PDB file of C-alpha atoms in Angstrom:
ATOM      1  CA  UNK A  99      -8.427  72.728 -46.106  1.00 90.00           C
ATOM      2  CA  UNK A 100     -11.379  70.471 -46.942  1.00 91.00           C
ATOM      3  CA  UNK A 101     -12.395  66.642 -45.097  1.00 91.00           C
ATOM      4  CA  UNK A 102      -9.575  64.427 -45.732  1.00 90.00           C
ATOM      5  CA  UNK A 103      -7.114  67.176 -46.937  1.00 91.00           C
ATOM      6  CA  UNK A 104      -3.477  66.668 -45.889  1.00 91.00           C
ATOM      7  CA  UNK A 105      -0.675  69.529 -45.567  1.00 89.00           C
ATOM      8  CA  UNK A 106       2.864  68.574 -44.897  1.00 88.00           C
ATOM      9  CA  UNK A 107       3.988  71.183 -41.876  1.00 88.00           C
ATOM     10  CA  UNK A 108       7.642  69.913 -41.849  1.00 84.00           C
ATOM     11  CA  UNK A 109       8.258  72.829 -38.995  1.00 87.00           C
ATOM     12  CA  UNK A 110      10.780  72.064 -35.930  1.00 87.00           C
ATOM     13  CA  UNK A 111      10.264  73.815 -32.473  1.00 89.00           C
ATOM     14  CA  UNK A 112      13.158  73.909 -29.964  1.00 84.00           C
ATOM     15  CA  UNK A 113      11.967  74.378 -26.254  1.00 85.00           C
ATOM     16  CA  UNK A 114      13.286  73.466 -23.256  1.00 77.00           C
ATOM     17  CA  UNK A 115      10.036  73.259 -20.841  1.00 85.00           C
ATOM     18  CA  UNK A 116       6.565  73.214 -23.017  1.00 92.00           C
ATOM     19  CA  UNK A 117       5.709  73.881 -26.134  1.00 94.00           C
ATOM     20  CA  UNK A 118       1.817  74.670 -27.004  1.00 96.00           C
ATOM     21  CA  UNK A 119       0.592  74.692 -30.274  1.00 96.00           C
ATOM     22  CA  UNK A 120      -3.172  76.211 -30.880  1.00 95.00           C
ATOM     23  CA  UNK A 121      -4.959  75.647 -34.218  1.00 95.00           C
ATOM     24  CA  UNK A 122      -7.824  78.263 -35.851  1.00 95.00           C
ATOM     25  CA  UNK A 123      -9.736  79.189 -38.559  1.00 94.00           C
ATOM     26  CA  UNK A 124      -9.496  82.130 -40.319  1.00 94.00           C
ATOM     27  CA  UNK A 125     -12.436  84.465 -40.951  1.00 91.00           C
ATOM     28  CA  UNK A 126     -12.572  87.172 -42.999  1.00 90.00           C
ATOM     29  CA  UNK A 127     -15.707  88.969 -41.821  1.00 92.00           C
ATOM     30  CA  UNK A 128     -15.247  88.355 -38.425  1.00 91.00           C
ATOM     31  CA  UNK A 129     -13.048  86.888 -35.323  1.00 93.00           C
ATOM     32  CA  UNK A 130     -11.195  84.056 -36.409  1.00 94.00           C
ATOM     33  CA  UNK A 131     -12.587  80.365 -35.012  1.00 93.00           C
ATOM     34  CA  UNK A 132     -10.261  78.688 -32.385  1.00 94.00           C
ATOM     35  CA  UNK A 133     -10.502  75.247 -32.792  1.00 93.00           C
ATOM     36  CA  UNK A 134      -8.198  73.561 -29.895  1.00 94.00           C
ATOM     37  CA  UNK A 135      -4.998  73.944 -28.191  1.00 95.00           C
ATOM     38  CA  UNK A 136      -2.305  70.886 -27.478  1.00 95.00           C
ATOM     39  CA  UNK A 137       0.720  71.536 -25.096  1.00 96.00           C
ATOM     40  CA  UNK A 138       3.827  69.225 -25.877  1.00 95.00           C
ATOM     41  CA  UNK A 139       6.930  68.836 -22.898  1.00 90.00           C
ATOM     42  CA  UNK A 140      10.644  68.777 -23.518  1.00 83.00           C
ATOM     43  CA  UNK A 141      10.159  65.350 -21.584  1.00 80.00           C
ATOM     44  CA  UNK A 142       8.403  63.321 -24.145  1.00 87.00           C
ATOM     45  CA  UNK A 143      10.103  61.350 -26.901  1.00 86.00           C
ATOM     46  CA  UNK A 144       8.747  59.377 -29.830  1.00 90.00           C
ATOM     47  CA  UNK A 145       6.438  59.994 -32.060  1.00 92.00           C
ATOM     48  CA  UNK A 146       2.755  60.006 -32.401  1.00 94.00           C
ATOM     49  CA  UNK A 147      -0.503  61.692 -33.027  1.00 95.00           C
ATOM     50  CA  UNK A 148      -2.652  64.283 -31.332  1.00 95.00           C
ATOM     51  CA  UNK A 149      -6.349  65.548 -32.145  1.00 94.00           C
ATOM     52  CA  UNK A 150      -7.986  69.208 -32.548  1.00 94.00           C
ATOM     53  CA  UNK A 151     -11.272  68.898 -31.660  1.00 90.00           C
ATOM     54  CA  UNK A 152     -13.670  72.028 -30.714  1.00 90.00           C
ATOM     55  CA  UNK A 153     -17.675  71.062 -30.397  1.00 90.00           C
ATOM     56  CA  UNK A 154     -18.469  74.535 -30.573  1.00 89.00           C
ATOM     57  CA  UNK A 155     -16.736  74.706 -34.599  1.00 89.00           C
ATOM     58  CA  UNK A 156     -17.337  71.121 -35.537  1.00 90.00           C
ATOM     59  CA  UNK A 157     -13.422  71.093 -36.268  1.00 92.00           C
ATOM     60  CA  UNK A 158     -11.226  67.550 -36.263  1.00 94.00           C
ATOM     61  CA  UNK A 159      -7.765  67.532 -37.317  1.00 95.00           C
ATOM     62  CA  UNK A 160      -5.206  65.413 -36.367  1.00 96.00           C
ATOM     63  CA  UNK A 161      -1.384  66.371 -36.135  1.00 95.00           C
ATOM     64  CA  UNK A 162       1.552  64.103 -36.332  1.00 95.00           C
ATOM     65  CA  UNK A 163       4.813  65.034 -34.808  1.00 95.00           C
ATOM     66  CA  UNK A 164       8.310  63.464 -33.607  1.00 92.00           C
ATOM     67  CA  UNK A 165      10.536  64.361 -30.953  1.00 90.00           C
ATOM     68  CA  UNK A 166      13.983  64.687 -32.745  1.00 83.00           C
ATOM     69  CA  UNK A 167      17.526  64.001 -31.262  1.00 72.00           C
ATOM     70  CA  UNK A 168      20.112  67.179 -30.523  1.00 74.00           C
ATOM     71  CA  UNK A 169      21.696  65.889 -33.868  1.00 83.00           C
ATOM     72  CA  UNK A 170      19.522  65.062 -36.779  1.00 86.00           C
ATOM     73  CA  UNK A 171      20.333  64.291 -40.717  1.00 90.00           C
ATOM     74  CA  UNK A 172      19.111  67.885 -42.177  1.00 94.00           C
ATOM     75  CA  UNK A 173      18.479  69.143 -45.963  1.00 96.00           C
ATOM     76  CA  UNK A 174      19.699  71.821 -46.749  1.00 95.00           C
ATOM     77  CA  UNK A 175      18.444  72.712 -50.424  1.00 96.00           C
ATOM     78  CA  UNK A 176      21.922  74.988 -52.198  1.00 96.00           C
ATOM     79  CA  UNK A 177      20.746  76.062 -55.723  1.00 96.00           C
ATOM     80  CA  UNK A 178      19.264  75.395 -58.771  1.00 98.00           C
ATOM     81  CA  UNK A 179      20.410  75.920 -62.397  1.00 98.00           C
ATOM     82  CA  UNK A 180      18.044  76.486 -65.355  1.00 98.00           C
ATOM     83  CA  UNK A 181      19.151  74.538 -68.145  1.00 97.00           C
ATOM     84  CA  UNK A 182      15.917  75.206 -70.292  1.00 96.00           C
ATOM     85  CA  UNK A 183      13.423  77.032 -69.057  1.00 95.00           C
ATOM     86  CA  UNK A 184       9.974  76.084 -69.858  1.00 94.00           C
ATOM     87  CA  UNK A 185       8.680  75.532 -73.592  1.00 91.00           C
ATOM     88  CA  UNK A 186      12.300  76.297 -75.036  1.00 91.00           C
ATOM     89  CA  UNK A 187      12.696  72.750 -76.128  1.00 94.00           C
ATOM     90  CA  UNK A 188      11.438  69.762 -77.302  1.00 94.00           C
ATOM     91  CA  UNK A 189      10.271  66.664 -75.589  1.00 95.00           C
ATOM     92  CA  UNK A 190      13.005  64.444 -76.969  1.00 97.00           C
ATOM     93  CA  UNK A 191      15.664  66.593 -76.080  1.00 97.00           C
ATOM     94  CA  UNK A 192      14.204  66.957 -72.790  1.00 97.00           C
ATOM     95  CA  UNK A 193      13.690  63.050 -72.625  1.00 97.00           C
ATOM     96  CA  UNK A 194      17.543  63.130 -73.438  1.00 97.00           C
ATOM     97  CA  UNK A 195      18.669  65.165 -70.699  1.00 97.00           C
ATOM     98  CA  UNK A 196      16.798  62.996 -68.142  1.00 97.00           C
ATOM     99  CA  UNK A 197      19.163  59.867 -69.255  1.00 97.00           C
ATOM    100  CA  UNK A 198      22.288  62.022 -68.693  1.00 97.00           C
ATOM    101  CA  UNK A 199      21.253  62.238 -65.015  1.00 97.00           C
ATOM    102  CA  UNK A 200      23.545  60.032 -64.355  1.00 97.00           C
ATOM    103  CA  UNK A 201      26.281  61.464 -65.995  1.00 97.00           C
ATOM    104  CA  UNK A 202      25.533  64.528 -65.113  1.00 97.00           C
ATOM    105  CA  UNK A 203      25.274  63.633 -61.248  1.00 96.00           C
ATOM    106  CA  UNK A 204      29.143  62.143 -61.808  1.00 95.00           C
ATOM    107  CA  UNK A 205      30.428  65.355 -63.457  1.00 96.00           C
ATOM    108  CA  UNK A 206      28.878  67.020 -60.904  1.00 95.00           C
ATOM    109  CA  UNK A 207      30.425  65.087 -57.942  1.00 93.00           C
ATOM    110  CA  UNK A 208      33.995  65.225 -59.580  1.00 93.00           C
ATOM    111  CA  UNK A 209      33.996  68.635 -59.011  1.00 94.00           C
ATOM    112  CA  UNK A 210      32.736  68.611 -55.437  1.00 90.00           C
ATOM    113  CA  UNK A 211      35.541  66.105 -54.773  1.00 81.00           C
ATOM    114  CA  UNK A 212      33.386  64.632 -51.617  1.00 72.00           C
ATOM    115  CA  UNK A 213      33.507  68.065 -49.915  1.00 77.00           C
ATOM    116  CA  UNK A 214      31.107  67.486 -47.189  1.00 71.00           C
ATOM    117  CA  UNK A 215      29.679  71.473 -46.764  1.00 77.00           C
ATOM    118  CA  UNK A 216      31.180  73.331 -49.744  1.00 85.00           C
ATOM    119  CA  UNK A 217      31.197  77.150 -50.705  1.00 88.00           C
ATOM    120  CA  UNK A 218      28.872  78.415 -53.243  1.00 89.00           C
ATOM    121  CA  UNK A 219      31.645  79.237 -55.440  1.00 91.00           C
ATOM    122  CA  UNK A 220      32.258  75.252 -56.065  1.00 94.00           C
ATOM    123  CA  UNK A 221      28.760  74.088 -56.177  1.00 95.00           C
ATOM    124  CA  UNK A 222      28.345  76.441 -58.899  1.00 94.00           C
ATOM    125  CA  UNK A 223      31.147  75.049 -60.703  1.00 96.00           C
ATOM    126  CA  UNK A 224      29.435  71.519 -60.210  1.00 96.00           C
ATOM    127  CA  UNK A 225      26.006  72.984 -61.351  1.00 97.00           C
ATOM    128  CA  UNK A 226      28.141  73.931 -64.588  1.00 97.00           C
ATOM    129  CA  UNK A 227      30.358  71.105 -65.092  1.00 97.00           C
ATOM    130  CA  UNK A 228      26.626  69.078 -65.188  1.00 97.00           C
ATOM    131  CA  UNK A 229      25.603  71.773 -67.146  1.00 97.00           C
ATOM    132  CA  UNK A 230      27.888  70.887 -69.976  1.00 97.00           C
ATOM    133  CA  UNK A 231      27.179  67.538 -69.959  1.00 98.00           C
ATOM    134  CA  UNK A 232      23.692  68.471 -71.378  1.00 97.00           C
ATOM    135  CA  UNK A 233      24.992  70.914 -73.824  1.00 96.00           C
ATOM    136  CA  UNK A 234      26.480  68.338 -75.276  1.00 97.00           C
ATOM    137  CA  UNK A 235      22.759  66.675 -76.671  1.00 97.00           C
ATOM    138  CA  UNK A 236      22.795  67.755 -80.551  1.00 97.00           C
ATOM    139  CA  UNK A 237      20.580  70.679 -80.681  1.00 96.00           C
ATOM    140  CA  UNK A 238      19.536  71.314 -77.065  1.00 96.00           C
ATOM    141  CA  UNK A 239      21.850  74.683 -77.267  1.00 95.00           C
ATOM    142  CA  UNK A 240      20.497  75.540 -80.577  1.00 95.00           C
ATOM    143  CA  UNK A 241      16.972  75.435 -79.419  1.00 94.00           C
ATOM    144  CA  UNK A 242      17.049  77.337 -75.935  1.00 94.00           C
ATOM    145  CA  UNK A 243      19.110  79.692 -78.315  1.00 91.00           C
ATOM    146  CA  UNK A 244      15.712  79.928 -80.753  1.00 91.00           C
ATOM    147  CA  UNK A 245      13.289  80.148 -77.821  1.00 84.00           C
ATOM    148  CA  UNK A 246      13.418  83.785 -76.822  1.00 78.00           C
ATOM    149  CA  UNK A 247      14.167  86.116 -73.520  1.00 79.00           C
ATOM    150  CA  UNK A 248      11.155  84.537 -71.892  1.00 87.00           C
ATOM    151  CA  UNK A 249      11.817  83.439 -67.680  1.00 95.00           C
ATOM    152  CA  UNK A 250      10.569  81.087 -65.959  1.00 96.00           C
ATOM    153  CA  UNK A 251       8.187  82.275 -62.947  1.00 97.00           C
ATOM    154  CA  UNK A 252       9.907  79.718 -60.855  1.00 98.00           C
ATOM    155  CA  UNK A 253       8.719  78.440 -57.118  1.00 98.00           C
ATOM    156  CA  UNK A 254       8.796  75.419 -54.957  1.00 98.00           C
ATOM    157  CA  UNK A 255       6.452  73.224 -53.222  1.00 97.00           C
ATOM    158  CA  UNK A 256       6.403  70.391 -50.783  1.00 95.00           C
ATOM    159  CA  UNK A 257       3.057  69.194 -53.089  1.00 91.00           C
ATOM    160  CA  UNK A 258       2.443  68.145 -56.575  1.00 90.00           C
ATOM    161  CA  UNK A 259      -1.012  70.484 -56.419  1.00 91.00           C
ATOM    162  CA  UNK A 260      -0.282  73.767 -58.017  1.00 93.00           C
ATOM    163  CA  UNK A 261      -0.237  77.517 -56.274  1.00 94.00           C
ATOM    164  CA  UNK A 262       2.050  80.089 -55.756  1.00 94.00           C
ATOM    165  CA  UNK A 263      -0.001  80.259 -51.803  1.00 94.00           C
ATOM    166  CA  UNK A 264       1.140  76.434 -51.419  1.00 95.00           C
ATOM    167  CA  UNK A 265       5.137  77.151 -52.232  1.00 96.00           C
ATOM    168  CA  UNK A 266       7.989  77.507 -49.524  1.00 96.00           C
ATOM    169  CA  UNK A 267      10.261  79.136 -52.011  1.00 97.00           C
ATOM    170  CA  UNK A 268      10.631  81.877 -52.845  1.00 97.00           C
ATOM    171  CA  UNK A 269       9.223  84.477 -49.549  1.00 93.00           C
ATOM    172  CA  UNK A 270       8.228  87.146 -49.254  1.00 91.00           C
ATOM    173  CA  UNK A 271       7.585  86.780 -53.346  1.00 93.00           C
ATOM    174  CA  UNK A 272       5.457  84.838 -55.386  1.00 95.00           C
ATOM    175  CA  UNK A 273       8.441  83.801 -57.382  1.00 97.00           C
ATOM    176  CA  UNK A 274      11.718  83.994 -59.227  1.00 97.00           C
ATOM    177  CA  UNK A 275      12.516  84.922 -62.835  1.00 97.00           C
ATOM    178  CA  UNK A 276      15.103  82.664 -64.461  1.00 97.00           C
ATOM    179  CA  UNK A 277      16.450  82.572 -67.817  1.00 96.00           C
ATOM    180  CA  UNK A 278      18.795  79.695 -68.956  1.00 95.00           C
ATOM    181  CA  UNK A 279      21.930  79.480 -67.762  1.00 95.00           C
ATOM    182  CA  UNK A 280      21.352  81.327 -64.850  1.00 97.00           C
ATOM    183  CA  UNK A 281      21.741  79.742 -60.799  1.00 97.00           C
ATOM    184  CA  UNK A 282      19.971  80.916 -57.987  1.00 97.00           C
ATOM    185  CA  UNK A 283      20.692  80.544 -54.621  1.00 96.00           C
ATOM    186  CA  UNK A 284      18.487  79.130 -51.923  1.00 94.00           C
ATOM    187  CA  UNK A 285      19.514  80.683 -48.605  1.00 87.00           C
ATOM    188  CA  UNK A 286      18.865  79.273 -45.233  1.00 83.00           C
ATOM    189  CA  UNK A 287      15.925  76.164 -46.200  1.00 92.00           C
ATOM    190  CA  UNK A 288      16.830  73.450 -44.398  1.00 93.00           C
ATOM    191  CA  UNK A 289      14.665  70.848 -43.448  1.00 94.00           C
ATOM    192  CA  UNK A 290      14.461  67.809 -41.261  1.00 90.00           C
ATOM    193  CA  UNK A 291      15.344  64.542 -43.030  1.00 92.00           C
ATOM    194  CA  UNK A 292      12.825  62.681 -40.844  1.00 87.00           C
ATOM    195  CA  UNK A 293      11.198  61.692 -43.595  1.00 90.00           C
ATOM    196  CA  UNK A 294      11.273  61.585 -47.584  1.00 94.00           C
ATOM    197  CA  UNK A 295      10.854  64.767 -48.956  1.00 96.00           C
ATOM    198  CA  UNK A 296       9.549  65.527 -52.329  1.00 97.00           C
ATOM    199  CA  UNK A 297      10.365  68.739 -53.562  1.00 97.00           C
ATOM    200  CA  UNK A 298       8.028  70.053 -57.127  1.00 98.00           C
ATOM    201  CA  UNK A 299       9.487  72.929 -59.456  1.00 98.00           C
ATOM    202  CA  UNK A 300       6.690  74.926 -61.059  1.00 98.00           C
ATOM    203  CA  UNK A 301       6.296  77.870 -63.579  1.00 97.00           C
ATOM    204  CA  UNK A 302       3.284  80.631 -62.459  1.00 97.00           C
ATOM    205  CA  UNK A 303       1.170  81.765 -65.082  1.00 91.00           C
ATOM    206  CA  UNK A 304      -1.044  84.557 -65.069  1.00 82.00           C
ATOM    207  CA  UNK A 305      -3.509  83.376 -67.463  1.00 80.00           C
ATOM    208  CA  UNK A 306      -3.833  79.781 -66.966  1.00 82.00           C
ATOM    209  CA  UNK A 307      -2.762  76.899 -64.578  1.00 89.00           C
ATOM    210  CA  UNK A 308       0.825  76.965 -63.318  1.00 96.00           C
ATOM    211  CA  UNK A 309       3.073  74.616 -65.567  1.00 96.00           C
ATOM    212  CA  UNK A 310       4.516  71.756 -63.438  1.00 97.00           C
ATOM    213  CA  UNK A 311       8.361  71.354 -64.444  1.00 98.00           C
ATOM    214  CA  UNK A 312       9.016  68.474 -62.696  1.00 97.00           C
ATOM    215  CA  UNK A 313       9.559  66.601 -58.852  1.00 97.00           C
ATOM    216  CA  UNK A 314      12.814  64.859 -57.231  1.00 97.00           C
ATOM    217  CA  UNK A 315      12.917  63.049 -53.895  1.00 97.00           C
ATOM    218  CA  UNK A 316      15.004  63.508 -51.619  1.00 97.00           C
ATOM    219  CA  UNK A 317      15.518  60.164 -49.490  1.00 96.00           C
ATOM    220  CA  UNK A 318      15.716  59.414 -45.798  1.00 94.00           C
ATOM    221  CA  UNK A 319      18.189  57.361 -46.066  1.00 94.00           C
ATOM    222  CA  UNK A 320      21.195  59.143 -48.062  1.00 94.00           C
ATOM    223  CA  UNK A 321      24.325  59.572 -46.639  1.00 92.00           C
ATOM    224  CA  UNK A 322      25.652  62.799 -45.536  1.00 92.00           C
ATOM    225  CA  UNK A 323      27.611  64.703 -48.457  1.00 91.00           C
ATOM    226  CA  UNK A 324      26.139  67.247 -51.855  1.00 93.00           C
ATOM    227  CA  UNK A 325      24.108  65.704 -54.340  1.00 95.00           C
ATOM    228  CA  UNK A 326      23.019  67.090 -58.039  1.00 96.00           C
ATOM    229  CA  UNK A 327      19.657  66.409 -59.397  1.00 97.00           C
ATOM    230  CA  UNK A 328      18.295  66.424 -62.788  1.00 98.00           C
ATOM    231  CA  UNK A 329      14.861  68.191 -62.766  1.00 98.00           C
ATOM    232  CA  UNK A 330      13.162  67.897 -66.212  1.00 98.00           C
ATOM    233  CA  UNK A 331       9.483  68.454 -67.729  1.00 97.00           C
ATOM    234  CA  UNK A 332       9.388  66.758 -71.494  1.00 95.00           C
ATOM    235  CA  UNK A 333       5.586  68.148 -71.635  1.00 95.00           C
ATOM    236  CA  UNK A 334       6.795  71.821 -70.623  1.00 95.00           C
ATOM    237  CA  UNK A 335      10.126  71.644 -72.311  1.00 95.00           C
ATOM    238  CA  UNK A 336      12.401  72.351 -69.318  1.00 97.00           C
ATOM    239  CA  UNK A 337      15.840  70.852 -67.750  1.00 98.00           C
ATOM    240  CA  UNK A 338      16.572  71.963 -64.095  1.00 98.00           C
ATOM    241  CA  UNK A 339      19.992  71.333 -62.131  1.00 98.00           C
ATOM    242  CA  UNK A 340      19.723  71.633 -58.299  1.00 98.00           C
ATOM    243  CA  UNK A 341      22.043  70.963 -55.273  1.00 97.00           C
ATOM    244  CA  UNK A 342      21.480  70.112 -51.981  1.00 96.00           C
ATOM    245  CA  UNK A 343      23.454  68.746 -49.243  1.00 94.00           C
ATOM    246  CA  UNK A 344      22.614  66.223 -46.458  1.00 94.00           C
ATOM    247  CA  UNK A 345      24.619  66.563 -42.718  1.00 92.00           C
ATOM    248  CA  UNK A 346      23.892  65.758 -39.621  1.00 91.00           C
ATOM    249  CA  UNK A 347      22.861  69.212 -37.579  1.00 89.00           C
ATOM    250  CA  UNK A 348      21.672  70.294 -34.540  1.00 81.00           C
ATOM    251  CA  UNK A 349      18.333  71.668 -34.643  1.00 71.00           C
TER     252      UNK A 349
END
């Protein structure tokens, strides 16, 4: 991190006496640099700020945090579904998908039927049933056909900077190869709906900068239940489907 950098943590403890958090630098050649030390109590409440401060290193960071209730409104991201992976079609048809999402959010929730946790079986099912609402664009299914047996490199950040070290999806890899038609299934991510998250779907690339193929928010204040979003890219030339639901949860 540089002077004014920000990284969202989005990380949730639970303790039931203290809780101490410690912040360093990392040094290659040597002992890594600590930089200060902040001990929270399962008594406090709210929310606020606190400061890492070490003379000795010069260091000042400051870290926000919350104190969340037993039950909180939790993400928990399902799958995604490559329509068209990157560079397989054209902006307009790509332009064309992204006015569907709306259709293909509907076709996606008739099959979900207001199921408030469903199986992966039936969110795949919804990821297809939006699917074909796409396929229905004259020539989108022509064109992914033309593009070749090329994947996507696919990972996810919190960010809309670039870099396979800034992605929480997928671990321990760098990323995941997708072709189209293909779903993949996020296990276990769940985050805190404490505040809006915005989630960015990328492409790596060895030789040049990773392709950015596209970003969808996720707000704080949707009701609980499994939503479909259209993820799309008209400079890159891809359509993404992916599911998440939002429930209340004990963390």
């Amino acid at each position: 991190m540089n002077t004014g950098n920000e990284a969202f943590l989005n990380t949730t403890f639970s303790f039931n006496s203290q809780l101490k958090i410690e912040l360093w630098e990392y040094d290659s050649t040597s002992a890594d640099d600590y930089m200060g030390a902040y001990t929270f109590t399962a008594s406090g409440s709210g929310s606020g700020k606190v400061k890492f401060a070490n003379p000795e290193e010069g260091n000042d960071y400051d870290l926000n945090y919350e104190y969340l209730a037993t039950k909180i409104k939790t993400v928990r991201l399902h799958s995604a579904k490559c329509v068209a992976m990157s560079s397989s079609v054209d902006g307009n048809l790509v332009n064309q998908a992204a006015g569907l999402a709306n259709s293909v959010s509907g076709a996606a929730g008739s099959v979900l039927s207001n199921v408030p946790n469903p199986q992966a079986q039936l969110v795949g099912q919804a990821l297809n049933a939006g699917a074909k609402v796409l396929e229905k664009i004259p020539g989108l299914v022509e064109a992914i056909g033309k593009s070749g047996n090329y994947p996507d490199q696919l990972y996810l950040t919190f960010t809309n900077q670039p870099g396979v070290d800034k992605r929480f999806w997928p671990q321990p890899g760098k990323y995941y190869e997708i072709l189209p038609g293909q779903i993949v299934r996020f296990d276990q991510l769940r985050f805190p709906l404490t505040q809006p998250l915005d989630i960015s779907l990328w492409e790596y690339d060895y030789s040049s900068g990773d392709d950015h193929l596209g970003t969808f928010a996720i707000e704080t204040d949707l009701s609980e239940g499994t939503y479909v979003e259209t993820v799309t890219s008209s400079s890159e030339g891809s359509i993404y489907l992916v599911a998440y639901t939002v429930t209340l949860e004990e963390w």
